[in-house]
């Protein structure tokens, strides 16, 4: 077996066996011909053999490209023979257009917190109408439980979840249910605990900084190899684990001043692999830039990514539902329904105008005629938007079932690719709080203190004195993680079962009504009344009306009498039809969807009409 490693500053490199082979002598590596900084050696090895590298007779360090770290971050790696895994389900792939994603955290989806336990619950998602599971990061991180964004080994799989074979079993099971799998990967930083990459080479740079630590070296000397390291990791997930797409965490923190941006290089490599494997592969960016170039084709000067999260949609919807106005919600809260209307019809809210939160202009216009709407992800809740609240409270904690139903309808009938956060579909009451399991006491206390400062600065922190001594959830307390585990008794109990049925109905409509995945933006029209708090979204023959008011019945002008033939209808709490005079009388905190022949499409009353 070939062992190789990039260590440009080393004078000597040796392969050090560990585990059952720890008594065997080290194997010296030789410089690789034609590959400056690379070392290599052939040595007999089999799946599971443990090993590390020693640089200049120093202590053993894990292989930066180890696919398995059975003893966790900083420990020796283990050989993984990917070709030896017995896949059961042939998989042609599942593209992003028409998809519905479901964000899932392996460690809290079930009490066991493993790939195998999560796989046993996949039938729920296929029955619901989900098309793709979006896994939060699964690379090794300190301890047993955590969000995964402080991983240190981007080629490996967290051992407590089940390691590489556990991930493969999960993906194979998902494919058996007809579900694609998207994996969240973090390229903008790596966690500090057990991170020995700086000993091997210039993986990090002082030229740039991130909120989470040293910036990854994408443009300084040595960055060719660092970029290759990250791209190789990304292609490995798609090839060796049969993952269908990657969600790229916080790409705005990928600092790169080179002529070809790292993301353009990555997207080109993924497109080439898709052509080679003959199945669709895609990249989804998390970006706060509101930059159309993120998903624009590389040939047009864009980065060539296939989609991006759209926080503007979330913020507009959140303010319309909750009335919150602190922090980055302030701009949206001035006129929440107008903000929601703008995002539903134009994609971005911040499209070059002033952002009070940032104190400057932000974003650029997005042309949905050239950028298909499926390239934006729409959601009411995510791990970030829940977990970065002081108490990790979901919308369930603040909203009535009726408003939760309205939120579901607006997400699932939007022109964009919908995404749900696990448990959202039944209105889970379990919180989603920030939790860690750092074994280093100093790092653990630093995390506690940092979260206390962050929580105290949030809206309402002043109600607890100075905020720093308030009873905020302790990230290091195992009970914090335990509170976040989904309660699988809820979906069959009231009031959760009714909401779950509503999600199933909406997802079935999305599958069966082509208008709901129609990429033509001219087929989407929207009317709203900010004072009465109702909104009417028309997508071809599909009409969605929501009344977000807390009381009273709204009279919504739908169209002329007899304009549409009704083919299907769904409603919360019950289905309703427009009257013969073309008006709909919609009670407070309710929603209705009906499908007609489209003859009334484009008809409005001039109140907040958005073409």
XYZ file of C-alpha atoms in Angstrom:
611
model
C 0.000 0.000 0.000
C 1.224 3.495 -0.830
C 1.611 5.931 2.085
C 2.334 9.552 1.217
C 2.249 12.919 2.932
C 3.004 16.552 2.148
C 5.574 17.910 4.611
C 7.653 20.506 2.760
C 9.668 21.631 5.780
C 10.664 18.188 7.024
C 14.144 16.718 6.646
C 13.012 13.194 7.522
C 9.607 11.488 7.565
C 8.767 8.026 8.895
C 5.663 5.882 9.008
C 5.030 4.847 12.622
C 2.765 1.846 13.171
C 0.287 1.912 16.074
C -2.265 -0.371 17.681
C -1.656 -4.072 16.996
C 1.427 -3.211 14.925
C 3.039 -0.804 17.388
C 5.982 -3.200 17.960
C 6.987 -3.066 14.273
C 9.844 -0.773 13.242
C 9.095 2.552 11.549
C 9.136 2.717 7.764
C 11.174 5.628 6.338
C 9.549 7.676 3.579
C 11.506 9.018 0.633
C 11.011 12.292 -1.261
C 8.509 11.782 -4.086
C 10.108 12.375 -7.504
C 8.693 15.420 -9.269
C 6.492 16.401 -6.323
C 8.288 18.952 -4.162
C 7.489 18.603 -0.464
C 5.897 15.167 -0.820
C 7.151 11.988 0.849
C 6.157 8.417 0.033
C 6.724 4.756 0.883
C 5.234 1.395 0.014
C 4.371 -0.824 2.987
C 2.095 -3.845 3.489
C -1.143 -2.850 5.227
C -4.777 -3.877 5.463
C -8.052 -2.219 6.386
C -7.995 -1.115 10.020
C -4.217 -0.984 10.479
C -3.292 2.012 12.612
C -0.457 4.372 11.759
C 0.939 7.878 12.139
C 3.782 9.950 10.713
C 6.862 11.230 12.515
C 8.517 14.377 11.206
C 12.244 14.789 11.979
C 12.003 12.155 14.753
C 9.266 14.123 16.492
C 6.159 12.655 18.146
C 3.750 10.594 16.005
C 1.083 12.697 14.288
C -2.060 11.596 12.440
C -2.007 11.532 8.655
C -3.690 14.755 7.444
C -5.523 12.614 4.884
C -6.493 9.804 7.252
C -9.980 8.537 6.456
C -10.427 7.231 9.987
C -9.266 8.421 13.402
C -10.436 5.612 15.713
C -9.012 7.294 18.826
C -10.344 10.730 17.940
C -8.607 13.997 17.018
C -4.849 13.859 17.425
C -4.691 10.064 17.612
C -3.279 7.696 14.996
C -5.124 7.134 11.760
C -6.412 3.833 10.427
C -6.292 2.424 6.918
C -9.662 2.437 5.139
C -10.083 0.367 1.977
C -13.059 2.103 0.378
C -13.331 -0.467 -2.379
C -14.066 -3.198 0.167
C -17.452 -1.802 1.223
C -20.420 -3.796 -0.125
C -22.944 -1.266 -1.439
C -26.457 -2.708 -1.679
C -28.332 -0.072 -3.658
C -27.365 1.146 -7.130
C -27.801 4.899 -7.220
C -28.196 7.041 -10.354
C -28.199 10.230 -8.292
C -30.860 12.813 -7.617
C -30.438 16.395 -8.905
C -31.082 19.581 -6.999
C -33.937 21.009 -9.159
C -37.202 19.861 -7.602
C -35.538 18.848 -4.341
C -36.744 19.267 -0.754
C -33.908 19.157 1.786
C -34.034 18.105 5.428
C -31.238 19.334 7.697
C -30.291 16.598 10.154
C -27.769 16.314 12.983
C -26.709 12.708 13.542
C -25.924 13.197 17.239
C -29.434 14.396 18.190
C -31.719 12.888 15.557
C -31.978 9.843 17.836
C -31.023 9.221 21.482
C -28.255 6.865 20.319
C -26.730 9.559 18.129
C -25.286 7.198 15.513
C -25.521 6.690 11.768
C -27.199 3.315 12.215
C -29.841 4.668 14.592
C -30.564 7.541 12.210
C -30.800 5.128 9.280
C -33.557 3.255 11.102
C -35.649 6.464 10.995
C -35.243 7.183 7.269
C -38.655 5.758 6.419
C -40.200 8.756 8.167
C -38.451 11.095 5.738
C -39.281 9.190 2.567
C -42.924 8.944 3.659
C -42.929 12.673 4.402
C -41.839 13.542 0.862
C -38.252 14.644 1.479
C -35.828 14.129 -1.412
C -32.432 14.886 0.203
C -31.016 14.666 3.716
C -28.613 17.508 4.532
C -26.231 16.152 7.172
C -24.510 18.533 9.520
C -20.706 17.976 9.650
C -19.478 14.481 10.445
C -15.694 15.025 10.530
C -13.938 14.171 13.825
C -14.280 16.717 16.614
C -13.369 16.660 20.326
C -15.415 14.399 22.593
C -18.594 12.575 21.674
C -21.217 15.260 21.148
C -21.028 18.573 19.319
C -22.367 20.485 16.338
C -19.377 19.399 14.258
C -18.155 22.802 13.082
C -14.928 22.480 15.074
C -13.745 19.400 13.192
C -10.033 18.923 12.601
C -9.721 16.218 9.946
C -11.641 16.938 6.714
C -10.948 13.498 5.245
C -12.211 11.468 8.217
C -15.532 10.552 9.876
C -16.409 11.039 13.550
C -15.868 7.680 15.248
C -18.691 7.917 17.859
C -21.182 8.319 14.994
C -19.976 5.072 13.426
C -16.866 6.021 11.478
C -16.454 5.639 7.707
C -18.416 2.394 7.395
C -21.251 3.836 9.469
C -21.531 6.805 7.107
C -21.529 4.479 4.105
C -24.270 2.346 5.626
C -26.318 5.475 6.260
C -25.882 6.777 2.709
C -26.658 3.348 1.271
C -29.812 3.096 3.385
C -30.869 6.591 2.337
C -30.430 5.702 -1.315
C -32.482 2.587 -0.709
C -35.303 4.882 0.394
C -34.825 7.063 -2.687
C -33.202 9.836 -0.628
C -30.133 11.757 -1.714
C -27.562 12.862 0.860
C -25.903 16.264 1.179
C -22.960 16.684 3.559
C -22.018 19.900 5.348
C -18.260 20.518 5.054
C -16.160 23.224 6.694
C -13.242 24.616 4.679
C -12.955 28.088 6.216
C -11.320 26.969 9.473
C -10.432 23.867 11.473
C -10.829 23.270 15.198
C -7.876 23.732 17.558
C -8.105 20.524 19.599
C -5.859 17.809 18.149
C -4.998 19.914 15.102
C -1.407 19.179 14.066
C -1.607 20.400 10.469
C 0.768 23.379 11.056
C 3.525 20.857 11.863
C 3.190 19.385 8.366
C 3.064 22.564 6.301
C 1.599 26.047 5.775
C -2.052 25.016 5.991
C -2.925 28.325 7.685
C -2.005 31.944 7.070
C -1.712 35.104 9.160
C -2.633 37.228 6.157
C -6.338 36.685 6.836
C -8.451 36.055 9.909
C -11.800 34.413 10.662
C -14.098 34.674 13.704
C -13.267 31.052 14.533
C -9.483 31.050 14.371
C -6.639 31.048 11.869
C -7.618 31.352 8.209
C -6.945 28.442 5.894
C -4.151 29.235 3.434
C -5.819 29.604 0.037
C -3.584 32.268 -1.511
C -0.189 32.429 0.248
C 2.916 30.329 -0.573
C 2.047 26.649 -0.345
C -1.622 27.288 -1.091
C -1.600 25.084 -4.207
C -1.252 22.040 -1.953
C -3.729 23.342 0.637
C -6.349 23.901 -2.050
C -5.646 20.418 -3.399
C -6.039 19.037 0.133
C -9.530 20.522 0.504
C -10.663 19.697 -3.025
C -9.419 16.130 -2.653
C -11.437 15.818 0.543
C -14.568 17.161 -1.172
C -14.240 14.788 -4.119
C -13.673 11.891 -1.720
C -17.034 12.438 -0.013
C -18.781 12.448 -3.391
C -16.872 9.503 -4.830
C -15.990 7.154 -1.950
C -19.128 7.737 0.143
C -21.538 8.288 -2.768
C -22.670 11.616 -1.322
C -24.855 13.601 -3.736
C -23.891 17.151 -2.807
C -21.961 19.279 -0.356
C -23.085 22.248 1.699
C -20.113 24.601 2.047
C -20.057 26.353 5.410
C -19.616 30.152 5.509
C -17.910 30.605 2.158
C -17.655 34.348 2.836
C -14.882 33.399 5.285
C -12.832 31.672 2.561
C -10.298 34.464 2.058
C -8.693 34.083 -1.342
C -6.966 36.834 -3.335
C -5.840 34.624 -6.213
C -7.107 35.207 -9.761
C -9.050 31.934 -9.742
C -11.065 31.722 -6.548
C -10.892 28.459 -4.628
C -14.642 27.958 -5.031
C -14.425 28.207 -8.827
C -11.649 25.614 -8.795
C -13.717 23.385 -6.524
C -16.899 23.682 -8.603
C -14.961 22.826 -11.773
C -13.561 19.703 -10.102
C -17.009 18.624 -8.883
C -18.554 19.148 -12.313
C -15.787 17.043 -13.843
C -16.371 14.267 -11.302
C -20.122 14.334 -12.020
C -19.385 13.813 -15.706
C -17.020 10.960 -14.861
C -19.460 9.232 -12.478
C -22.460 9.989 -14.709
C -24.626 11.158 -11.835
C -25.600 14.658 -10.691
C -23.439 16.292 -8.024
C -23.874 19.769 -6.603
C -22.467 22.363 -4.220
C -24.592 24.579 -1.945
C -22.958 27.639 -0.415
C -23.723 29.292 2.881
C -22.907 32.919 2.118
C -23.966 36.213 3.667
C -22.808 38.309 0.698
C -25.988 38.258 -1.382
C -23.708 38.024 -4.390
C -25.224 36.672 -7.638
C -21.706 35.655 -8.720
C -21.813 32.831 -6.167
C -24.067 30.750 -8.411
C -23.290 32.398 -11.750
C -21.540 30.148 -14.318
C -17.751 30.169 -14.291
C -17.783 31.086 -17.980
C -19.573 34.307 -17.020
C -17.143 35.194 -14.262
C -19.086 33.468 -11.485
C -17.979 30.828 -9.006
C -20.144 28.122 -10.567
C -21.733 26.853 -7.348
C -25.100 25.239 -7.836
C -27.107 26.909 -5.059
C -26.856 29.053 -1.939
C -28.738 29.484 1.311
C -30.985 32.554 1.310
C -31.052 34.034 4.800
C -33.000 37.032 3.485
C -36.035 34.806 2.969
C -35.654 33.423 6.490
C -35.301 36.860 8.083
C -38.319 38.260 6.260
C -40.455 35.258 7.179
C -39.233 35.242 10.777
C -40.051 38.899 11.356
C -43.472 38.489 9.709
C -44.249 35.577 12.033
C -42.704 36.733 15.310
C -42.442 40.528 15.157
C -38.812 40.367 16.331
C -36.766 43.394 15.274
C -33.372 43.167 16.990
C -30.025 42.772 15.256
C -30.138 41.795 11.602
C -33.946 41.514 11.758
C -34.286 45.321 11.994
C -34.336 46.050 8.249
C -36.921 43.332 7.612
C -39.103 44.314 10.556
C -39.893 47.770 9.176
C -42.414 46.164 6.799
C -42.185 42.379 7.150
C -44.778 41.454 4.529
C -43.203 43.772 1.967
C -39.818 42.226 2.748
C -41.288 38.746 2.359
C -42.940 39.731 -0.914
C -39.651 41.100 -2.215
C -37.719 37.933 -1.404
C -40.421 35.639 -2.824
C -40.391 37.461 -6.141
C -36.802 38.725 -6.354
C -34.697 36.368 -4.249
C -32.665 38.867 -2.235
C -33.994 41.580 0.067
C -30.586 43.223 0.400
C -29.782 43.746 -3.274
C -27.579 46.825 -3.151
C -29.547 49.000 -0.739
C -28.549 50.151 2.729
C -28.325 47.583 5.523
C -28.680 49.199 8.943
C -27.200 46.124 10.643
C -24.034 46.440 8.574
C -24.043 50.221 8.355
C -23.521 50.159 4.579
C -25.016 49.063 1.285
C -25.156 45.314 0.888
C -25.739 42.761 -1.854
C -26.532 43.049 -5.544
C -29.681 42.400 -7.616
C -30.393 38.794 -8.537
C -32.034 38.204 -11.913
C -34.265 35.140 -11.508
C -34.627 34.991 -15.288
C -30.979 33.954 -15.565
C -30.535 32.410 -12.102
C -33.155 29.653 -11.731
C -35.002 30.040 -8.418
C -34.038 26.518 -7.340
C -30.517 27.904 -6.814
C -31.779 29.608 -3.642
C -32.686 27.591 -0.542
C -35.710 28.764 1.461
C -36.325 27.824 5.082
C -38.153 28.909 8.206
C -35.642 27.337 10.585
C -32.037 26.065 10.461
C -29.485 24.852 12.985
C -27.923 28.337 12.938
C -31.078 30.387 13.278
C -32.317 28.275 16.199
C -29.056 27.297 17.864
C -27.570 30.767 17.991
C -30.484 31.985 20.093
C -29.704 32.026 23.799
C -32.100 29.213 24.673
C -32.152 27.451 21.323
C -35.896 27.961 21.078
C -37.625 26.823 17.912
C -40.547 28.682 16.358
C -42.769 26.214 18.203
C -41.970 27.983 21.470
C -43.427 31.293 20.266
C -45.990 30.549 17.555
C -49.427 28.996 17.402
C -49.973 25.865 15.296
C -51.739 28.102 12.784
C -48.705 30.329 12.271
C -46.457 27.274 12.076
C -48.747 25.998 9.321
C -48.503 29.337 7.502
C -44.714 29.194 7.713
C -44.708 25.690 6.242
C -46.941 26.754 3.365
C -44.789 29.771 2.505
C -41.611 27.672 2.463
C -43.036 24.722 0.544
C -44.966 26.809 -2.001
C -42.094 29.232 -2.608
C -40.244 29.283 -5.938
C -37.065 28.168 -4.173
C -35.615 24.849 -3.014
C -37.244 24.247 0.394
C -35.305 23.027 3.410
C -36.677 21.863 6.761
C -34.803 21.495 10.028
C -35.248 18.140 11.733
C -38.426 17.932 13.799
C -39.869 21.070 12.250
C -42.425 19.003 10.371
C -44.250 18.074 13.560
C -43.528 21.233 15.542
C -40.938 19.598 17.799
C -40.769 21.164 21.247
C -37.215 20.018 21.926
C -34.846 23.001 21.742
C -31.702 23.103 19.616
C -28.986 24.572 21.805
C -25.272 24.962 21.322
C -23.358 22.071 22.892
C -19.744 20.924 22.956
C -17.668 18.181 24.577
C -14.160 19.650 24.772
C -11.878 17.533 26.985
C -9.431 20.464 27.329
C -10.579 22.389 30.463
C -9.196 25.734 29.245
C -10.892 25.428 25.869
C -14.131 24.323 27.530
C -14.159 27.381 29.793
C -13.309 29.674 26.882
C -16.330 28.321 25.007
C -18.568 28.825 28.055
C -17.396 32.399 28.522
C -17.776 33.198 24.847
C -21.330 31.944 24.743
C -22.218 33.877 27.916
C -20.985 37.084 26.312
C -22.879 36.342 23.100
C -26.123 35.499 24.904
C -25.901 38.530 27.156
C -25.656 40.766 24.103
C -28.788 39.284 22.558
C -32.230 40.837 22.865
C -33.448 40.407 26.427
C -30.028 39.901 27.979
C -30.449 43.011 30.112
C -33.406 41.363 31.839
C -30.918 39.116 33.639
C -28.818 41.799 35.290
C -25.605 42.260 33.350
C -26.438 39.084 31.430
C -23.105 37.380 32.067
C -24.277 35.609 35.229
C -27.638 34.539 33.852
C -28.630 30.908 33.755
C -27.701 30.358 30.105
C -27.402 26.763 28.865
C -23.890 25.455 29.507
C -22.473 24.091 26.216
C -20.310 21.611 28.129
C -23.117 20.173 30.270
C -24.203 16.792 28.794
C -27.782 17.747 29.668
C -27.630 20.501 27.053
C -27.130 17.957 24.287
C -29.714 15.630 25.798
C -32.379 18.357 25.718
C -31.848 18.671 21.967
C -32.534 15.028 21.100
C -35.757 14.667 19.121
C -38.691 13.154 20.980
C -40.033 10.504 18.616
C -43.216 10.123 20.668
C -44.316 13.596 19.544
C -45.207 12.969 15.871
C -48.123 10.691 16.749
C -49.485 12.901 19.546
C -51.623 16.046 19.439
C -51.043 18.746 18.341
C -47.984 17.491 16.474
C -49.760 14.883 14.363
C -51.969 17.473 12.679
C -48.996 19.638 11.727
C -47.147 16.595 10.392
C -50.162 15.759 8.232
C -50.158 19.332 6.914
C -46.496 19.058 5.897
C -47.228 15.765 4.127
C -50.106 17.388 2.249
C -47.984 20.345 1.136
C -45.114 18.115 0.064
C -47.501 15.937 -1.931
C -48.812 19.061 -3.684
C -45.258 20.113 -4.461
C -44.605 16.721 -6.067
C -47.805 16.649 -8.103
C -48.188 20.294 -9.153
C -45.585 21.259 -11.773
C -46.255 24.958 -11.134
C -44.593 24.669 -7.724
C -41.257 23.785 -9.328
C -41.694 25.968 -12.419
C -38.475 28.022 -12.827
C -40.163 30.825 -14.803
C -40.276 33.862 -12.457
C -42.994 35.491 -14.547
C -45.374 32.772 -13.359
C -45.013 33.950 -9.749
C -47.173 36.864 -8.617
C -47.848 38.130 -5.149
C -50.387 40.399 -3.484
C -50.322 41.413 0.170
C -51.888 43.791 2.644
C -49.457 44.819 5.377
C -52.081 46.250 7.715
C -54.433 43.266 7.471
C -51.410 40.876 7.487
C -52.510 38.660 4.615
C -50.546 37.499 1.606
C -51.642 35.828 -1.642
C -48.971 33.972 -3.636
C -49.874 32.766 -7.122
C -47.654 30.360 -9.012
C -49.448 29.613 -12.244
C -52.682 27.870 -11.296
C -51.555 27.264 -7.693
C -52.742 29.862 -5.183
C -51.580 30.153 -1.588
C -53.313 32.536 0.816
C -52.107 33.077 4.380
C -53.535 35.266 7.120
C -50.884 36.059 9.717
C -53.147 38.275 11.807
C -53.742 37.158 15.383
C -57.484 37.774 15.181
C -60.246 38.521 12.708
C -61.126 37.221 9.270
C -59.496 38.799 6.220
C -61.301 39.305 2.946
C -58.799 38.584 0.189
C -59.590 39.523 -3.428
C -58.683 36.484 -5.496
C -60.167 37.151 -8.924
C -63.391 37.510 -10.892
C -66.299 35.207 -10.205
C -66.055 31.860 -11.890
C -62.535 32.506 -13.134
C -61.055 29.205 -11.966
C -62.043 25.579 -11.873
C -60.863 24.062 -8.609
C -58.849 20.844 -8.961
C -57.335 20.463 -5.512
C -57.451 22.260 -2.214
C -55.774 22.034 1.183
C -56.212 24.232 4.185
C -55.240 24.863 7.786
C -57.231 24.354 9.900
C -59.663 23.378 7.113
C -59.987 23.805 3.344
C -61.788 26.896 2.087
C -62.864 27.991 -1.400
C -63.154 31.535 -2.705
C -66.700 32.856 -2.930
C -68.520 33.254 -6.239
C -67.647 36.959 -6.220
C -63.926 36.131 -6.245
C -63.177 36.857 -2.590
C -61.716 34.550 0.015
C -62.699 34.937 3.668
C -59.711 33.617 5.572
C -59.681 33.351 9.385
C -56.751 34.530 11.472
C -53.589 32.384 11.573
C -54.676 30.104 8.770
C -53.644 29.141 5.258
C -55.279 27.656 2.199
C -53.926 26.291 -1.079
C -56.084 25.699 -4.128
C -55.396 24.799 -7.726
C -57.440 26.186 -10.588
C -57.103 26.510 -14.340
C -54.956 29.637 -14.009
C -57.494 31.980 -15.604
C -57.341 34.295 -12.591
C -53.558 34.395 -12.562
C -52.243 37.929 -12.556
C -55.454 39.465 -11.233
C -54.970 41.728 -8.217
C -56.634 44.582 -6.466
C -53.686 46.925 -6.538
C -52.917 46.487 -2.809
C -49.242 45.600 -2.522
C -49.232 43.825 -5.871
C -45.779 42.537 -6.800
C -45.310 41.407 -10.420
